[in-house]
JSON list of C-alpha atoms in Angstrom, two decimals:
[
{"chain": "A", "resi": 1480, "resn": "UNK", "atom": "CA", "xyz": [68.05, -30.11, -10.64]},
{"chain": "A", "resi": 1481, "resn": "UNK", "atom": "CA", "xyz": [69.16, -31.72, -7.34]},
{"chain": "A", "resi": 1482, "resn": "UNK", "atom": "CA", "xyz": [73.11, -31.13, -5.99]},
{"chain": "A", "resi": 1483, "resn": "UNK", "atom": "CA", "xyz": [74.75, -33.60, -3.57]},
{"chain": "A", "resi": 1484, "resn": "UNK", "atom": "CA", "xyz": [74.91, -30.94, -0.82]},
{"chain": "A", "resi": 1485, "resn": "UNK", "atom": "CA", "xyz": [79.09, -32.16, -0.51]},
{"chain": "A", "resi": 1486, "resn": "UNK", "atom": "CA", "xyz": [80.22, -31.68, -3.39]},
{"chain": "A", "resi": 1487, "resn": "UNK", "atom": "CA", "xyz": [77.99, -30.19, -5.76]},
{"chain": "A", "resi": 1488, "resn": "UNK", "atom": "CA", "xyz": [77.66, -33.04, -7.92]},
{"chain": "A", "resi": 1489, "resn": "UNK", "atom": "CA", "xyz": [74.08, -33.82, -9.94]},
{"chain": "A", "resi": 1490, "resn": "UNK", "atom": "CA", "xyz": [75.40, -36.74, -11.25]},
{"chain": "A", "resi": 1491, "resn": "UNK", "atom": "CA", "xyz": [73.14, -38.93, -8.98]},
{"chain": "A", "resi": 1492, "resn": "UNK", "atom": "CA", "xyz": [71.06, -41.82, -8.59]},
{"chain": "A", "resi": 1493, "resn": "UNK", "atom": "CA", "xyz": [68.22, -43.17, -6.30]},
{"chain": "A", "resi": 1494, "resn": "UNK", "atom": "CA", "xyz": [68.87, -46.26, -4.38]},
{"chain": "A", "resi": 1495, "resn": "UNK", "atom": "CA", "xyz": [66.89, -48.36, -1.95]},
{"chain": "A", "resi": 1496, "resn": "UNK", "atom": "CA", "xyz": [69.13, -48.13, 0.52]},
{"chain": "A", "resi": 1497, "resn": "UNK", "atom": "CA", "xyz": [69.03, -47.36, 4.65]},
{"chain": "A", "resi": 1498, "resn": "UNK", "atom": "CA", "xyz": [72.29, -46.50, 5.34]},
{"chain": "A", "resi": 1499, "resn": "UNK", "atom": "CA", "xyz": [73.12, -42.53, 4.83]},
{"chain": "A", "resi": 1500, "resn": "UNK", "atom": "CA", "xyz": [76.55, -40.62, 4.99]},
{"chain": "A", "resi": 1501, "resn": "UNK", "atom": "CA", "xyz": [74.76, -37.12, 5.28]},
{"chain": "A", "resi": 1502, "resn": "UNK", "atom": "CA", "xyz": [72.24, -35.35, 7.05]},
{"chain": "A", "resi": 1503, "resn": "UNK", "atom": "CA", "xyz": [71.31, -38.46, 9.89]},
{"chain": "A", "resi": 1504, "resn": "UNK", "atom": "CA", "xyz": [72.08, -34.98, 12.29]},
{"chain": "A", "resi": 1505, "resn": "UNK", "atom": "CA", "xyz": [68.78, -33.65, 11.05]},
{"chain": "A", "resi": 1506, "resn": "UNK", "atom": "CA", "xyz": [66.21, -36.42, 11.91]},
{"chain": "A", "resi": 1507, "resn": "UNK", "atom": "CA", "xyz": [63.47, -35.09, 13.43]},
{"chain": "A", "resi": 1508, "resn": "UNK", "atom": "CA", "xyz": [64.43, -31.64, 13.07]},
{"chain": "A", "resi": 1509, "resn": "UNK", "atom": "CA", "xyz": [60.91, -30.15, 13.29]},
{"chain": "A", "resi": 1510, "resn": "UNK", "atom": "CA", "xyz": [60.57, -26.58, 14.61]},
{"chain": "A", "resi": 1511, "resn": "UNK", "atom": "CA", "xyz": [58.01, -23.83, 14.55]},
{"chain": "A", "resi": 1512, "resn": "UNK", "atom": "CA", "xyz": [55.73, -26.01, 12.14]},
{"chain": "A", "resi": 1513, "resn": "UNK", "atom": "CA", "xyz": [57.69, -25.35, 9.23]},
{"chain": "A", "resi": 1514, "resn": "UNK", "atom": "CA", "xyz": [57.85, -29.12, 8.15]},
{"chain": "A", "resi": 1515, "resn": "UNK", "atom": "CA", "xyz": [55.37, -30.65, 8.38]},
{"chain": "A", "resi": 1516, "resn": "UNK", "atom": "CA", "xyz": [53.34, -32.87, 6.00]},
{"chain": "A", "resi": 1517, "resn": "UNK", "atom": "CA", "xyz": [54.93, -31.51, 3.14]},
{"chain": "A", "resi": 1518, "resn": "UNK", "atom": "CA", "xyz": [57.97, -33.89, 3.70]},
{"chain": "A", "resi": 1519, "resn": "UNK", "atom": "CA", "xyz": [56.03, -36.57, 2.41]},
{"chain": "A", "resi": 1520, "resn": "UNK", "atom": "CA", "xyz": [55.68, -35.04, -1.09]},
{"chain": "A", "resi": 1521, "resn": "UNK", "atom": "CA", "xyz": [59.75, -35.32, -1.56]},
{"chain": "A", "resi": 1522, "resn": "UNK", "atom": "CA", "xyz": [60.53, -38.27, 0.29]},
{"chain": "A", "resi": 1523, "resn": "UNK", "atom": "CA", "xyz": [58.94, -41.31, -1.93]},
{"chain": "A", "resi": 1524, "resn": "UNK", "atom": "CA", "xyz": [59.45, -44.49, -0.86]},
{"chain": "A", "resi": 1525, "resn": "UNK", "atom": "CA", "xyz": [60.99, -44.57, 2.95]},
{"chain": "A", "resi": 1526, "resn": "UNK", "atom": "CA", "xyz": [64.08, -46.89, 2.09]},
{"chain": "A", "resi": 1527, "resn": "UNK", "atom": "CA", "xyz": [65.57, -44.51, -1.20]},
{"chain": "A", "resi": 1528, "resn": "UNK", "atom": "CA", "xyz": [68.12, -42.78, -1.00]},
{"chain": "A", "resi": 1529, "resn": "UNK", "atom": "CA", "xyz": [69.82, -40.39, -3.06]},
{"chain": "A", "resi": 1530, "resn": "UNK", "atom": "CA", "xyz": [73.84, -41.48, -3.54]},
{"chain": "A", "resi": 1531, "resn": "UNK", "atom": "CA", "xyz": [76.49, -38.87, -5.43]},
{"chain": "A", "resi": 1532, "resn": "UNK", "atom": "CA", "xyz": [78.17, -41.24, -8.32]},
{"chain": "A", "resi": 1533, "resn": "UNK", "atom": "CA", "xyz": [81.06, -38.90, -8.22]},
{"chain": "A", "resi": 1534, "resn": "UNK", "atom": "CA", "xyz": [81.95, -38.37, -4.39]},
{"chain": "A", "resi": 1535, "resn": "UNK", "atom": "CA", "xyz": [79.93, -41.48, -2.24]},
{"chain": "A", "resi": 1536, "resn": "UNK", "atom": "CA", "xyz": [78.02, -38.97, -0.32]},
{"chain": "A", "resi": 1537, "resn": "UNK", "atom": "CA", "xyz": [74.68, -40.75, 0.31]},
{"chain": "A", "resi": 1538, "resn": "UNK", "atom": "CA", "xyz": [71.29, -38.74, 2.24]},
{"chain": "A", "resi": 1539, "resn": "UNK", "atom": "CA", "xyz": [67.56, -39.18, 2.14]},
{"chain": "A", "resi": 1540, "resn": "UNK", "atom": "CA", "xyz": [65.17, -36.06, 0.35]},
{"chain": "A", "resi": 1541, "resn": "UNK", "atom": "CA", "xyz": [63.80, -35.54, 3.31]},
{"chain": "A", "resi": 1542, "resn": "UNK", "atom": "CA", "xyz": [66.62, -34.61, 5.14]},
{"chain": "A", "resi": 1543, "resn": "UNK", "atom": "CA", "xyz": [67.91, -32.09, 2.54]},
{"chain": "A", "resi": 1544, "resn": "UNK", "atom": "CA", "xyz": [64.71, -30.67, 2.64]},
{"chain": "A", "resi": 1545, "resn": "UNK", "atom": "CA", "xyz": [64.14, -30.23, 6.81]},
{"chain": "A", "resi": 1546, "resn": "UNK", "atom": "CA", "xyz": [67.29, -28.40, 6.41]},
{"chain": "A", "resi": 1547, "resn": "UNK", "atom": "CA", "xyz": [67.09, -26.20, 4.18]},
{"chain": "A", "resi": 1548, "resn": "UNK", "atom": "CA", "xyz": [63.37, -25.13, 5.21]},
{"chain": "A", "resi": 1549, "resn": "UNK", "atom": "CA", "xyz": [64.80, -24.75, 9.05]},
{"chain": "A", "resi": 1550, "resn": "UNK", "atom": "CA", "xyz": [67.44, -22.09, 7.12]},
{"chain": "A", "resi": 1551, "resn": "UNK", "atom": "CA", "xyz": [64.69, -20.30, 5.55]},
{"chain": "A", "resi": 1552, "resn": "UNK", "atom": "CA", "xyz": [62.85, -20.23, 8.27]},
{"chain": "A", "resi": 1553, "resn": "UNK", "atom": "CA", "xyz": [65.10, -18.88, 10.84]},
{"chain": "A", "resi": 1554, "resn": "UNK", "atom": "CA", "xyz": [68.24, -17.59, 8.47]},
{"chain": "A", "resi": 1555, "resn": "UNK", "atom": "CA", "xyz": [65.09, -15.71, 5.91]},
{"chain": "A", "resi": 1556, "resn": "UNK", "atom": "CA", "xyz": [68.43, -17.59, 2.76]},
{"chain": "A", "resi": 1557, "resn": "UNK", "atom": "CA", "xyz": [67.21, -19.67, 0.14]},
{"chain": "A", "resi": 1558, "resn": "UNK", "atom": "CA", "xyz": [70.41, -22.11, -0.65]},
{"chain": "A", "resi": 1559, "resn": "UNK", "atom": "CA", "xyz": [71.77, -23.06, -3.92]},
{"chain": "A", "resi": 1560, "resn": "UNK", "atom": "CA", "xyz": [74.17, -26.21, -3.37]},
{"chain": "A", "resi": 1561, "resn": "UNK", "atom": "CA", "xyz": [75.25, -25.74, -6.81]},
{"chain": "A", "resi": 1562, "resn": "UNK", "atom": "CA", "xyz": [77.58, -23.54, -5.00]},
{"chain": "A", "resi": 1563, "resn": "UNK", "atom": "CA", "xyz": [80.33, -24.37, -3.02]},
{"chain": "A", "resi": 1564, "resn": "UNK", "atom": "CA", "xyz": [79.93, -21.66, -0.52]},
{"chain": "A", "resi": 1565, "resn": "UNK", "atom": "CA", "xyz": [75.50, -22.27, 0.44]},
{"chain": "A", "resi": 1566, "resn": "UNK", "atom": "CA", "xyz": [76.93, -25.69, 0.55]},
{"chain": "A", "resi": 1567, "resn": "UNK", "atom": "CA", "xyz": [79.96, -24.75, 3.21]},
{"chain": "A", "resi": 1568, "resn": "UNK", "atom": "CA", "xyz": [77.33, -22.83, 5.10]},
{"chain": "A", "resi": 1569, "resn": "UNK", "atom": "CA", "xyz": [74.48, -25.60, 4.91]},
{"chain": "A", "resi": 1570, "resn": "UNK", "atom": "CA", "xyz": [76.85, -27.84, 6.57]},
{"chain": "A", "resi": 1571, "resn": "UNK", "atom": "CA", "xyz": [78.43, -25.50, 8.97]},
{"chain": "A", "resi": 1572, "resn": "UNK", "atom": "CA", "xyz": [75.23, -24.41, 9.62]},
{"chain": "A", "resi": 1573, "resn": "UNK", "atom": "CA", "xyz": [74.02, -28.32, 10.82]},
{"chain": "A", "resi": 1574, "resn": "UNK", "atom": "CA", "xyz": [77.42, -28.78, 12.68]},
{"chain": "A", "resi": 1575, "resn": "UNK", "atom": "CA", "xyz": [77.05, -25.20, 14.55]},
{"chain": "A", "resi": 1576, "resn": "UNK", "atom": "CA", "xyz": [73.86, -24.47, 14.84]},
{"chain": "A", "resi": 1577, "resn": "UNK", "atom": "CA", "xyz": [71.83, -28.06, 15.22]},
{"chain": "A", "resi": 1578, "resn": "UNK", "atom": "CA", "xyz": [72.78, -28.56, 18.72]},
{"chain": "A", "resi": 1579, "resn": "UNK", "atom": "CA", "xyz": [70.40, -25.49, 19.73]},
{"chain": "A", "resi": 1580, "resn": "UNK", "atom": "CA", "xyz": [67.69, -26.95, 16.92]},
{"chain": "A", "resi": 1581, "resn": "UNK", "atom": "CA", "xyz": [67.45, -29.81, 19.22]},
{"chain": "A", "resi": 1582, "resn": "UNK", "atom": "CA", "xyz": [67.27, -28.11, 22.65]},
{"chain": "A", "resi": 1583, "resn": "UNK", "atom": "CA", "xyz": [64.30, -25.73, 21.31]},
{"chain": "A", "resi": 1584, "resn": "UNK", "atom": "CA", "xyz": [62.45, -29.25, 20.65]},
{"chain": "A", "resi": 1585, "resn": "UNK", "atom": "CA", "xyz": [64.07, -30.62, 24.06]},
{"chain": "A", "resi": 1586, "resn": "UNK", "atom": "CA", "xyz": [62.71, -27.85, 25.73]},
{"chain": "A", "resi": 1587, "resn": "UNK", "atom": "CA", "xyz": [59.42, -28.19, 24.13]},
{"chain": "A", "resi": 1588, "resn": "UNK", "atom": "CA", "xyz": [59.01, -31.64, 25.21]},
{"chain": "A", "resi": 1589, "resn": "UNK", "atom": "CA", "xyz": [60.08, -30.85, 28.98]},
{"chain": "A", "resi": 1590, "resn": "UNK", "atom": "CA", "xyz": [57.28, -27.41, 28.72]},
{"chain": "A", "resi": 1591, "resn": "UNK", "atom": "CA", "xyz": [54.57, -30.20, 28.84]},
{"chain": "A", "resi": 1592, "resn": "UNK", "atom": "CA", "xyz": [55.50, -32.22, 30.85]},
{"chain": "A", "resi": 1593, "resn": "UNK", "atom": "CA", "xyz": [55.63, -29.74, 32.95]},
{"chain": "A", "resi": 1594, "resn": "UNK", "atom": "CA", "xyz": [52.06, -28.42, 31.94]},
{"chain": "A", "resi": 1595, "resn": "UNK", "atom": "CA", "xyz": [50.78, -32.01, 32.12]},
{"chain": "A", "resi": 1596, "resn": "UNK", "atom": "CA", "xyz": [52.86, -32.33, 35.52]},
{"chain": "A", "resi": 1597, "resn": "UNK", "atom": "CA", "xyz": [51.62, -29.26, 37.22]},
{"chain": "A", "resi": 1598, "resn": "UNK", "atom": "CA", "xyz": [47.47, -30.22, 36.47]},
{"chain": "A", "resi": 1599, "resn": "UNK", "atom": "CA", "xyz": [47.61, -33.39, 37.21]},
{"chain": "A", "resi": 1600, "resn": "UNK", "atom": "CA", "xyz": [48.88, -32.22, 40.66]},
{"chain": "A", "resi": 1601, "resn": "UNK", "atom": "CA", "xyz": [46.42, -29.17, 40.85]},
{"chain": "A", "resi": 1602, "resn": "UNK", "atom": "CA", "xyz": [43.25, -30.83, 39.95]},
{"chain": "A", "resi": 1603, "resn": "UNK", "atom": "CA", "xyz": [44.49, -33.94, 42.75]},
{"chain": "A", "resi": 1604, "resn": "UNK", "atom": "CA", "xyz": [45.33, -31.05, 45.76]},
{"chain": "A", "resi": 1605, "resn": "UNK", "atom": "CA", "xyz": [41.88, -29.66, 45.12]},
{"chain": "A", "resi": 1606, "resn": "UNK", "atom": "CA", "xyz": [40.27, -32.82, 44.79]},
{"chain": "A", "resi": 1607, "resn": "UNK", "atom": "CA", "xyz": [41.49, -34.28, 47.70]},
{"chain": "A", "resi": 1608, "resn": "UNK", "atom": "CA", "xyz": [40.16, -30.16, 50.13]},
{"chain": "A", "resi": 1609, "resn": "UNK", "atom": "CA", "xyz": [36.78, -31.06, 48.76]},
{"chain": "A", "resi": 1610, "resn": "UNK", "atom": "CA", "xyz": [36.78, -34.31, 50.02]},
{"chain": "A", "resi": 1611, "resn": "UNK", "atom": "CA", "xyz": [36.20, -32.32, 53.61]},
{"chain": "A", "resi": 1612, "resn": "UNK", "atom": "CA", "xyz": [33.23, -30.67, 52.29]},
{"chain": "A", "resi": 1613, "resn": "UNK", "atom": "CA", "xyz": [31.76, -34.04, 51.25]},
{"chain": "A", "resi": 1614, "resn": "UNK", "atom": "CA", "xyz": [32.75, -36.31, 54.45]},
{"chain": "A", "resi": 1615, "resn": "UNK", "atom": "CA", "xyz": [30.55, -33.47, 55.85]},
{"chain": "A", "resi": 1616, "resn": "UNK", "atom": "CA", "xyz": [27.03, -33.69, 53.44]},
{"chain": "A", "resi": 1617, "resn": "UNK", "atom": "CA", "xyz": [27.07, -37.32, 53.75]},
{"chain": "A", "resi": 1618, "resn": "UNK", "atom": "CA", "xyz": [27.37, -37.04, 57.72]},
{"chain": "A", "resi": 1619, "resn": "UNK", "atom": "CA", "xyz": [24.83, -34.81, 58.48]},
{"chain": "A", "resi": 1620, "resn": "UNK", "atom": "CA", "xyz": [22.53, -37.06, 55.89]},
{"chain": "A", "resi": 1621, "resn": "UNK", "atom": "CA", "xyz": [22.81, -39.83, 57.99]},
{"chain": "A", "resi": 1622, "resn": "UNK", "atom": "CA", "xyz": [22.25, -37.78, 61.01]},
{"chain": "A", "resi": 1623, "resn": "UNK", "atom": "CA", "xyz": [18.99, -36.86, 59.83]},
{"chain": "A", "resi": 1624, "resn": "UNK", "atom": "CA", "xyz": [17.92, -39.59, 58.62]},
{"chain": "A", "resi": 1625, "resn": "UNK", "atom": "CA", "xyz": [19.06, -41.58, 61.81]},
{"chain": "A", "resi": 1626, "resn": "UNK", "atom": "CA", "xyz": [17.43, -39.26, 63.53]},
{"chain": "A", "resi": 1627, "resn": "UNK", "atom": "CA", "xyz": [13.81, -39.32, 62.16]},
{"chain": "A", "resi": 1628, "resn": "UNK", "atom": "CA", "xyz": [14.00, -43.04, 62.09]},
{"chain": "A", "resi": 1629, "resn": "UNK", "atom": "CA", "xyz": [14.49, -43.35, 65.70]},
{"chain": "A", "resi": 1630, "resn": "UNK", "atom": "CA", "xyz": [11.77, -41.16, 66.38]},
{"chain": "A", "resi": 1631, "resn": "UNK", "atom": "CA", "xyz": [14.14, -38.76, 68.56]},
{"chain": "A", "resi": 1632, "resn": "UNK", "atom": "CA", "xyz": [13.68, -34.60, 69.34]},
{"chain": "A", "resi": 1633, "resn": "UNK", "atom": "CA", "xyz": [12.48, -32.74, 66.74]},
{"chain": "A", "resi": 1634, "resn": "UNK", "atom": "CA", "xyz": [14.36, -30.52, 68.19]},
{"chain": "A", "resi": 1635, "resn": "UNK", "atom": "CA", "xyz": [17.29, -33.38, 66.85]},
{"chain": "A", "resi": 1636, "resn": "UNK", "atom": "CA", "xyz": [16.00, -33.76, 63.59]},
{"chain": "A", "resi": 1637, "resn": "UNK", "atom": "CA", "xyz": [16.02, -30.44, 62.82]},
{"chain": "A", "resi": 1638, "resn": "UNK", "atom": "CA", "xyz": [19.95, -29.90, 63.73]},
{"chain": "A", "resi": 1639, "resn": "UNK", "atom": "CA", "xyz": [20.97, -32.48, 60.62]},
{"chain": "A", "resi": 1640, "resn": "UNK", "atom": "CA", "xyz": [18.92, -30.81, 58.76]},
{"chain": "A", "resi": 1641, "resn": "UNK", "atom": "CA", "xyz": [20.48, -27.96, 59.18]},
{"chain": "A", "resi": 1642, "resn": "UNK", "atom": "CA", "xyz": [24.20, -29.71, 59.34]},
{"chain": "A", "resi": 1643, "resn": "UNK", "atom": "CA", "xyz": [22.90, -31.12, 56.13]},
{"chain": "A", "resi": 1644, "resn": "UNK", "atom": "CA", "xyz": [22.42, -27.31, 54.22]},
{"chain": "A", "resi": 1645, "resn": "UNK", "atom": "CA", "xyz": [25.61, -25.95, 56.01]},
{"chain": "A", "resi": 1646, "resn": "UNK", "atom": "CA", "xyz": [27.40, -29.34, 54.50]},
{"chain": "A", "resi": 1647, "resn": "UNK", "atom": "CA", "xyz": [25.71, -28.75, 51.09]},
{"chain": "A", "resi": 1648, "resn": "UNK", "atom": "CA", "xyz": [26.68, -24.90, 51.01]},
{"chain": "A", "resi": 1649, "resn": "UNK", "atom": "CA", "xyz": [30.00, -25.60, 52.72]},
{"chain": "A", "resi": 1650, "resn": "UNK", "atom": "CA", "xyz": [30.87, -28.03, 49.96]},
{"chain": "A", "resi": 1651, "resn": "UNK", "atom": "CA", "xyz": [29.42, -26.09, 46.82]},
{"chain": "A", "resi": 1652, "resn": "UNK", "atom": "CA", "xyz": [31.37, -23.05, 47.97]},
{"chain": "A", "resi": 1653, "resn": "UNK", "atom": "CA", "xyz": [35.29, -25.61, 48.18]},
{"chain": "A", "resi": 1654, "resn": "UNK", "atom": "CA", "xyz": [33.82, -26.62, 45.14]},
{"chain": "A", "resi": 1655, "resn": "UNK", "atom": "CA", "xyz": [33.89, -22.99, 42.73]},
{"chain": "A", "resi": 1656, "resn": "UNK", "atom": "CA", "xyz": [37.46, -22.07, 45.06]},
{"chain": "A", "resi": 1657, "resn": "UNK", "atom": "CA", "xyz": [39.00, -24.91, 44.51]},
{"chain": "A", "resi": 1658, "resn": "UNK", "atom": "CA", "xyz": [37.56, -24.80, 40.30]},
{"chain": "A", "resi": 1659, "resn": "UNK", "atom": "CA", "xyz": [39.25, -20.92, 40.67]},
{"chain": "A", "resi": 1660, "resn": "UNK", "atom": "CA", "xyz": [42.37, -22.92, 42.09]},
{"chain": "A", "resi": 1661, "resn": "UNK", "atom": "CA", "xyz": [43.19, -24.78, 39.60]},
{"chain": "A", "resi": 1662, "resn": "UNK", "atom": "CA", "xyz": [42.23, -22.45, 36.61]},
{"chain": "A", "resi": 1663, "resn": "UNK", "atom": "CA", "xyz": [44.95, -20.25, 38.55]},
{"chain": "A", "resi": 1664, "resn": "UNK", "atom": "CA", "xyz": [47.65, -22.59, 39.15]},
{"chain": "A", "resi": 1665, "resn": "UNK", "atom": "CA", "xyz": [47.17, -24.43, 35.29]},
{"chain": "A", "resi": 1666, "resn": "UNK", "atom": "CA", "xyz": [47.15, -20.57, 34.05]},
{"chain": "A", "resi": 1667, "resn": "UNK", "atom": "CA", "xyz": [50.56, -19.68, 35.59]},
{"chain": "A", "resi": 1668, "resn": "UNK", "atom": "CA", "xyz": [52.12, -23.40, 34.69]},
{"chain": "A", "resi": 1669, "resn": "UNK", "atom": "CA", "xyz": [51.37, -22.55, 31.46]},
{"chain": "A", "resi": 1670, "resn": "UNK", "atom": "CA", "xyz": [52.71, -18.94, 31.73]},
{"chain": "A", "resi": 1671, "resn": "UNK", "atom": "CA", "xyz": [56.24, -20.75, 32.48]},
{"chain": "A", "resi": 1672, "resn": "UNK", "atom": "CA", "xyz": [55.54, -23.45, 30.09]},
{"chain": "A", "resi": 1673, "resn": "UNK", "atom": "CA", "xyz": [55.37, -21.06, 27.28]},
{"chain": "A", "resi": 1674, "resn": "UNK", "atom": "CA", "xyz": [58.24, -19.27, 28.64]},
{"chain": "A", "resi": 1675, "resn": "UNK", "atom": "CA", "xyz": [60.43, -21.98, 28.93]},
{"chain": "A", "resi": 1676, "resn": "UNK", "atom": "CA", "xyz": [59.85, -22.55, 24.96]},
{"chain": "A", "resi": 1677, "resn": "UNK", "atom": "CA", "xyz": [60.37, -18.58, 24.10]},
{"chain": "A", "resi": 1678, "resn": "UNK", "atom": "CA", "xyz": [63.37, -18.32, 26.17]},
{"chain": "A", "resi": 1679, "resn": "UNK", "atom": "CA", "xyz": [65.30, -21.47, 24.29]},
{"chain": "A", "resi": 1680, "resn": "UNK", "atom": "CA", "xyz": [64.33, -19.75, 20.71]},
{"chain": "A", "resi": 1681, "resn": "UNK", "atom": "CA", "xyz": [65.15, -16.84, 21.27]},
{"chain": "A", "resi": 1682, "resn": "UNK", "atom": "CA", "xyz": [68.60, -18.09, 22.33]},
{"chain": "A", "resi": 1683, "resn": "UNK", "atom": "CA", "xyz": [68.17, -19.60, 19.24]},
{"chain": "A", "resi": 1684, "resn": "UNK", "atom": "CA", "xyz": [67.71, -16.96, 16.95]},
{"chain": "A", "resi": 1685, "resn": "UNK", "atom": "CA", "xyz": [70.47, -14.78, 18.36]},
{"chain": "A", "resi": 1686, "resn": "UNK", "atom": "CA", "xyz": [73.11, -17.91, 17.89]},
{"chain": "A", "resi": 1687, "resn": "UNK", "atom": "CA", "xyz": [71.62, -18.24, 14.13]},
{"chain": "A", "resi": 1688, "resn": "UNK", "atom": "CA", "xyz": [71.81, -14.44, 13.68]},
{"chain": "A", "resi": 1689, "resn": "UNK", "atom": "CA", "xyz": [75.19, -14.41, 15.23]},
{"chain": "A", "resi": 1690, "resn": "UNK", "atom": "CA", "xyz": [76.28, -17.81, 12.77]},
{"chain": "A", "resi": 1691, "resn": "UNK", "atom": "CA", "xyz": [75.23, -16.24, 9.16]},
{"chain": "A", "resi": 1692, "resn": "UNK", "atom": "CA", "xyz": [77.28, -12.53, 10.76]},
{"chain": "A", "resi": 1693, "resn": "UNK", "atom": "CA", "xyz": [80.17, -14.82, 11.13]},
{"chain": "A", "resi": 1694, "resn": "UNK", "atom": "CA", "xyz": [79.49, -16.61, 7.34]},
{"chain": "A", "resi": 1695, "resn": "UNK", "atom": "CA", "xyz": [78.26, -14.14, 4.93]},
{"chain": "A", "resi": 1696, "resn": "UNK", "atom": "CA", "xyz": [77.41, -15.94, 1.52]},
{"chain": "A", "resi": 1697, "resn": "UNK", "atom": "CA", "xyz": [78.40, -12.51, -0.67]}
]
């Protein structure tokens, strides 16, 4: 049976409301993939809200679900909202730990943006470098065919052909080196992005551990 997160009452009605006065702070809390599509099983219609007929608190079922799942995941605690101490723990957790959860979410976004930018910059940089070989290749083709068409001495044609071959080899070599350089730069960027995420997650876990220590339920 559902309990009001404010007073614990079970005197609750479902109403079509878009405005709620509890739990909006947890909107968007999707951490470590622990919420996912299961929200659909508890939300009902998007405009529905639970309203406590005793204290007037209103909330979305999905908000309760999200925060209880986050607490279960991070603190290994399953709350019983019929108990006052558990409700106090819940509300303190939202106000104290919420900032750090949001920090994890923001850090993940920044890490993904950094990685995308790093990939684009690496590919752009080495694409420009590989163009040098391409230009030499194009020039050598023009030189070789021009020499032949003008019936210039065979020596000039041979030189043009050699330049053509050298240009091809240089371009192939640069292309291979560029692929390796791009791969290395992307791997470095991925490692840095992952480090950003891990640092934020470790900070969150440390804050949760301290919070649980300072707010015992027993």
